[in-house]
Amino acid sequence: MTQVSEQLAGGGLTGVILAGGRSLRMGRDKAWLESEAQPLLLRQLGILEQAGLKNMAVAAGSENRPPLPPTPAGIPLLRDRFADLGPLAGVEAGLGWAHAQFPNGWTLLVAVDLPELSVEWLQQLLGRIAPDKGCVPIYQGRLEPLAAIYPNLAWTIAREHLETQKASVQAFCRRGLETGWMSLWELSDQDHRALTNWNTPLDWPVAQAQRGP
């Protein structure tokens, strides 16, 4: 673990895996897709742990969501407090959970469907935050808010957006950039490969292998 992540771990750093999506384009629950011989959800939790995070949770979506892969003891499943409002509802649930413990801390939020995410990439992200300020990657002008670190103080802002039906995570991050509680990390082509995601059956290597040449 880097010196920066050690400092953050002592000052209220939490991690949340965003796994509440309905996976409509994939046609099956992405949290269960296997990478490195384990479900993606468990892989992501392991990557966060290797990056130095000890306090983690899973943003699991609505109460009627199909069961997720069993997680280690002590990993809470957070439920959306705003129904049918997409990923920002998971972001709000994660930040609310973290804010209750560490109002002045930070939360690393990571989507479940990023099979190329690495410990090294996460440590680069952690090294770019500052007091009361998180960091969101950007690539070719587009923000990557589902693999970013947020100050827990942004929880009330996420809640405000959802209460007024402003469900765009991009808009939420842009507000952070405009008002100073988020900063940018301009990704190189190589760095952006870590954010390759699985959205459809064509993206999933196992499905490609089963399909044949």
PDB file of C-alpha atoms in Angstrom, residues 108-207:
ATOM      1  CA  LEU A 108     -13.743   4.986  -3.553  1.00  0.00           C
ATOM      2  CA  LEU A 109     -16.654   3.972  -5.792  1.00  0.00           C
ATOM      3  CA  VAL A 110     -16.067   1.277  -8.408  1.00  0.00           C
ATOM      4  CA  ALA A 111     -18.487  -0.336 -10.862  1.00  0.00           C
ATOM      5  CA  VAL A 112     -18.706  -4.118 -10.693  1.00  0.00           C
ATOM      6  CA  ASP A 113     -18.234  -4.586 -14.469  1.00  0.00           C
ATOM      7  CA  LEU A 114     -14.595  -3.434 -14.792  1.00  0.00           C
ATOM      8  CA  PRO A 115     -12.603  -6.678 -15.167  1.00  0.00           C
ATOM      9  CA  GLU A 116      -9.324  -4.929 -16.060  1.00  0.00           C
ATOM     10  CA  LEU A 117      -9.196  -2.768 -12.939  1.00  0.00           C
ATOM     11  CA  SER A 118      -5.903  -3.194 -11.093  1.00  0.00           C
ATOM     12  CA  VAL A 119      -4.382  -2.391  -7.724  1.00  0.00           C
ATOM     13  CA  GLU A 120      -1.806  -0.153  -9.410  1.00  0.00           C
ATOM     14  CA  TRP A 121      -4.515   1.853 -11.176  1.00  0.00           C
ATOM     15  CA  LEU A 122      -6.434   2.366  -7.932  1.00  0.00           C
ATOM     16  CA  GLN A 123      -3.294   3.515  -6.150  1.00  0.00           C
ATOM     17  CA  GLN A 124      -2.698   6.097  -8.865  1.00  0.00           C
ATOM     18  CA  LEU A 125      -6.229   7.381  -8.296  1.00  0.00           C
ATOM     19  CA  LEU A 126      -5.783   7.498  -4.523  1.00  0.00           C
ATOM     20  CA  GLY A 127      -2.614   9.518  -4.978  1.00  0.00           C
ATOM     21  CA  ARG A 128      -4.563  12.294  -6.682  1.00  0.00           C
ATOM     22  CA  ILE A 129      -6.934  13.265  -3.902  1.00  0.00           C
ATOM     23  CA  ALA A 130      -6.606  16.037  -1.341  1.00  0.00           C
ATOM     24  CA  PRO A 131      -8.409  17.178   1.829  1.00  0.00           C
ATOM     25  CA  ASP A 132     -12.141  17.610   1.119  1.00  0.00           C
ATOM     26  CA  LYS A 133     -11.522  16.812  -2.554  1.00  0.00           C
ATOM     27  CA  GLY A 134     -11.948  13.662  -4.603  1.00  0.00           C
ATOM     28  CA  CYS A 135     -10.852  12.780  -8.123  1.00  0.00           C
ATOM     29  CA  VAL A 136     -12.653  11.610 -11.248  1.00  0.00           C
ATOM     30  CA  PRO A 137     -10.822  10.214 -14.295  1.00  0.00           C
ATOM     31  CA  ILE A 138     -11.505  11.730 -17.708  1.00  0.00           C
ATOM     32  CA  TYR A 139     -10.735  10.246 -21.126  1.00  0.00           C
ATOM     33  CA  GLN A 140     -11.195  12.051 -24.431  1.00  0.00           C
ATOM     34  CA  GLY A 141     -13.432  14.597 -22.755  1.00  0.00           C
ATOM     35  CA  ARG A 142     -15.736  12.114 -21.002  1.00  0.00           C
ATOM     36  CA  LEU A 143     -15.787  11.688 -17.252  1.00  0.00           C
ATOM     37  CA  GLU A 144     -15.531   8.215 -15.685  1.00  0.00           C
ATOM     38  CA  PRO A 145     -17.594   8.728 -12.498  1.00  0.00           C
ATOM     39  CA  LEU A 146     -18.079   5.019 -11.749  1.00  0.00           C
ATOM     40  CA  ALA A 147     -14.394   4.516 -10.998  1.00  0.00           C
ATOM     41  CA  ALA A 148     -13.703   7.606  -8.924  1.00  0.00           C
ATOM     42  CA  ILE A 149     -13.092   8.724  -5.375  1.00  0.00           C
ATOM     43  CA  TYR A 150     -15.437  11.197  -3.703  1.00  0.00           C
ATOM     44  CA  PRO A 151     -15.292  13.247  -0.519  1.00  0.00           C
ATOM     45  CA  ASN A 152     -18.023  12.031   1.816  1.00  0.00           C
ATOM     46  CA  LEU A 153     -19.224  15.598   2.170  1.00  0.00           C
ATOM     47  CA  ALA A 154     -20.667  15.205  -1.350  1.00  0.00           C
ATOM     48  CA  TRP A 155     -23.344  12.857  -0.002  1.00  0.00           C
ATOM     49  CA  THR A 156     -25.822  15.687   0.682  1.00  0.00           C
ATOM     50  CA  ILE A 157     -25.297  16.954  -2.869  1.00  0.00           C
ATOM     51  CA  ALA A 158     -26.003  13.513  -4.357  1.00  0.00           C
ATOM     52  CA  ARG A 159     -29.154  13.327  -2.254  1.00  0.00           C
ATOM     53  CA  GLU A 160     -30.219  16.781  -3.429  1.00  0.00           C
ATOM     54  CA  HIS A 161     -29.768  15.770  -7.081  1.00  0.00           C
ATOM     55  CA  LEU A 162     -31.901  12.655  -6.615  1.00  0.00           C
ATOM     56  CA  GLU A 163     -34.605  14.486  -4.680  1.00  0.00           C
ATOM     57  CA  THR A 164     -34.979  16.832  -7.660  1.00  0.00           C
ATOM     58  CA  GLN A 165     -34.845  13.955 -10.194  1.00  0.00           C
ATOM     59  CA  LYS A 166     -31.398  14.937 -11.473  1.00  0.00           C
ATOM     60  CA  ALA A 167     -30.088  11.418 -11.878  1.00  0.00           C
ATOM     61  CA  SER A 168     -27.021  12.026 -14.077  1.00  0.00           C
ATOM     62  CA  VAL A 169     -23.765  10.920 -12.468  1.00  0.00           C
ATOM     63  CA  GLN A 170     -21.918  12.985 -15.065  1.00  0.00           C
ATOM     64  CA  ALA A 171     -23.775  16.127 -13.943  1.00  0.00           C
ATOM     65  CA  PHE A 172     -23.054  15.295 -10.306  1.00  0.00           C
ATOM     66  CA  CYS A 173     -19.319  15.047 -11.025  1.00  0.00           C
ATOM     67  CA  ARG A 174     -19.330  18.196 -13.156  1.00  0.00           C
ATOM     68  CA  ARG A 175     -20.854  20.053 -10.218  1.00  0.00           C
ATOM     69  CA  GLY A 176     -18.011  18.794  -8.071  1.00  0.00           C
ATOM     70  CA  LEU A 177     -15.458  20.056 -10.577  1.00  0.00           C
ATOM     71  CA  GLU A 178     -17.167  23.440 -10.827  1.00  0.00           C
ATOM     72  CA  THR A 179     -17.422  23.936  -7.063  1.00  0.00           C
ATOM     73  CA  GLY A 180     -14.057  22.468  -6.138  1.00  0.00           C
ATOM     74  CA  TRP A 181     -14.729  19.196  -4.333  1.00  0.00           C
ATOM     75  CA  MET A 182     -13.547  17.081  -7.276  1.00  0.00           C
ATOM     76  CA  SER A 183     -10.433  17.217  -9.454  1.00  0.00           C
ATOM     77  CA  LEU A 184      -9.582  15.611 -12.809  1.00  0.00           C
ATOM     78  CA  TRP A 185      -7.206  12.818 -13.742  1.00  0.00           C
ATOM     79  CA  GLU A 186      -6.552  12.903 -17.490  1.00  0.00           C
ATOM     80  CA  LEU A 187      -6.121   9.272 -18.532  1.00  0.00           C
ATOM     81  CA  SER A 188      -3.665   8.072 -21.127  1.00  0.00           C
ATOM     82  CA  ASP A 189      -4.745   5.369 -23.574  1.00  0.00           C
ATOM     83  CA  GLN A 190      -2.942   2.811 -21.437  1.00  0.00           C
ATOM     84  CA  ASP A 191      -4.549   3.994 -18.189  1.00  0.00           C
ATOM     85  CA  HIS A 192      -7.991   3.940 -19.789  1.00  0.00           C
ATOM     86  CA  ARG A 193      -7.703   0.223 -20.582  1.00  0.00           C
ATOM     87  CA  ALA A 194      -8.259  -0.452 -16.874  1.00  0.00           C
ATOM     88  CA  LEU A 195     -11.803   0.863 -17.334  1.00  0.00           C
ATOM     89  CA  THR A 196     -12.773  -1.602 -20.051  1.00  0.00           C
ATOM     90  CA  ASN A 197     -16.239  -2.815 -19.094  1.00  0.00           C
ATOM     91  CA  TRP A 198     -18.573  -5.657 -19.949  1.00  0.00           C
ATOM     92  CA  ASN A 199     -21.919  -4.314 -21.118  1.00  0.00           C
ATOM     93  CA  THR A 200     -23.173  -6.893 -23.616  1.00  0.00           C
ATOM     94  CA  PRO A 201     -22.611 -10.628 -24.270  1.00  0.00           C
ATOM     95  CA  LEU A 202     -20.135  -9.662 -27.003  1.00  0.00           C
ATOM     96  CA  ASP A 203     -17.901  -8.050 -24.370  1.00  0.00           C
ATOM     97  CA  TRP A 204     -17.693 -11.130 -22.184  1.00  0.00           C
ATOM     98  CA  PRO A 205     -14.703 -13.374 -23.114  1.00  0.00           C
ATOM     99  CA  VAL A 206     -16.393 -16.560 -21.905  1.00  0.00           C
ATOM    100  CA  ALA A 207     -19.328 -15.902 -24.194  1.00  0.00           C
TER     101      ALA A 207
END
